[in-house]
C-alpha angles and dihedrals in degrees: 000000000000121000092246094052091046090054090050091051092051092049093051092048088055097046099085107036111175128203120269122241135178126278089241092056090046094052093047094048095047094046090050100045110020119111125167110260118236092249095141091051090052091051093051094046091050094054093081130065099019112188106238093207091060102033118100117252117263094237131073126258089234097038091116096057102101096017122129118188141050111340093218086067096047094105092161087072117077093219100049093109092073086073097049118109096352126167105192099171095043098236094127095253127112116256124200136200120221120199122204114199117208102200097184092060098027086234134119143199130214131217122192110206110198120208091240094056099263117133140197117200118189131205118241120310131190124249099279125132109274125233129175121206133175133213142160105232100165098040095237094126092246114113124239115218123226120195117191140180119213125207101182089143091060122105089210108051090163088074103041135063129094129200128183119186125193133188128192109245129164091359099307139074115261133179116272105204121226118250114295092238089063094058134268099270110109093204102039112040106189146167134209114243118202120205119190146151098046109189149119098255126065111239117241093249094054121090114236112236109249095236094057120085110248090227095053121086118208136185109262146159130215110233128197138158128235128195089040128105120188143143090261120050114231103225124132145159109234124197115225118231122189094276094051091045088064089057099043105021093113098045113131103154135021113308127196132201131177115238119200121207105257093189138019116199127196111225133175122226093195092262104047144359118266133187123231115203111203122206130183103241095207114346139323093268094062094051089206113138145194110219120198120191120206130190135186106257131160093356096308142072111267135185109248101167142012131181144167114241124194115225093243090058098049119122125192091011105157099203099050098038092219087162085071102053132135127185122247089240093057092044095050114124115234117236093025117251113256110225103218126190113241090255092055094045093048090057091054103043147010118284119229122195128212111209121221093269097052098032104041124186123346120240111293090034091280122160112237147101130289121220130193125201123183113208121175094332095317121108115212118200118206133176134199121199119227091226119018120154091189106042119035094175137061127291122218105224105166147356134203133192112229104176142031095273088101132034137176121262090248091057102261114141144158114288098036120130122238089253092054091048094052092048089060098034113018091175093076114116126208115230138161129232094260097045123138131217126036129346093025125163112264110200097178092101092051134063111272096249097034090104092057087089091065140063096213145307141275104208142177133184111247101225115197098170089236128106095255129132108284118257128192131207112226127196104195107218132209123172089350093303133104107258097171141357126219143150128231143178107246100195107047135075 
């Protein structure tokens, strides 16, 4: 577990600290109110009618790792279908991608076999997730082929990301090198990022970000890029939060690090296709990016634009899912959820207990017991560790609205259909309980089999524009209707 994720876990465990009470009070309260929750009944009722659009794929996210063969037959991988029945060159014939796995080097090569007999054979790639895209950069009507490896699971995206681009010339596909300013490596286009002037006062020549009070000093670095020429200079003052401080806390003089493009996107300007190379400016936790745009000019790929993009302004950014955001105001629960201690909740409603088999571990991988209390249409989920020298009571980990007694400020409420939800909030995204990426479901703050009552989730990232821990809104779906509403932290646990 990384240090950042561990910090997140510890913060979440400390968020809802309930009052202590004696073991005698605890035994009396539990013996009076506890009834076994109908967890098994929920599990059985959820086994039928699974919504295919929400359910997790049958394969594994890493099912391709040691695979050798045609990717459209790699059914152990949950993304193999993107290679089924493809026509990359647009001639009406099926094209296939063959992957050769080189176990001794933990490397691989790819071969695109076109239906008309053409072939593309790559040099060695790393072990990223493969994607094939097409474009027409030079406007000749013949598609260029882009092969890319993704490393979204990496904790160091500055170092990983490979892109190979091929154009058809003289009757065969040949490499089309990335722009010279991005380096000479065909498979790892990169830039050099320079960080300097670490301090707690903004220098006179630096523009103060609008959202920072002019009277407040903040730790910062000045970031620029060398070996890159573009119409827009990449030069920015970046505030340092606690995560970035760990990376740059000891900086005294100019530091350089090499950033590799983790993603290359094909975009259309209205006249021609372009390629955007995306680089993490600092690290994956800041979400800030350097975006370099390249176009086909004078027989080669040339840089035509470069810019610094703050994480809060990103659009179409696959890792942060900013296409699926909702504001805190819109996601506010009305009336507000009262956060009861276990003692208070037990006086108001019946207490249900999840045994070890149905509840699983508590957050932080602690051994203990889960409890559920329903109060006025809101389910409160508590846990009590078997052995805890610091907290002898119960911790409130989660809540969920189960009826129409509460609704969100934007009008969403329990009982709505998926269609009604998307009319109000089109940014919601359907995911399963085993989904990868962001936002993914994080079940660590819920009993293990709590999700058996649902088919899947409609979720959105609650974006507050402040450097807080991320929180997601979750509409828990059953038979295409909202059965419950909750909120969860997607990155901790």
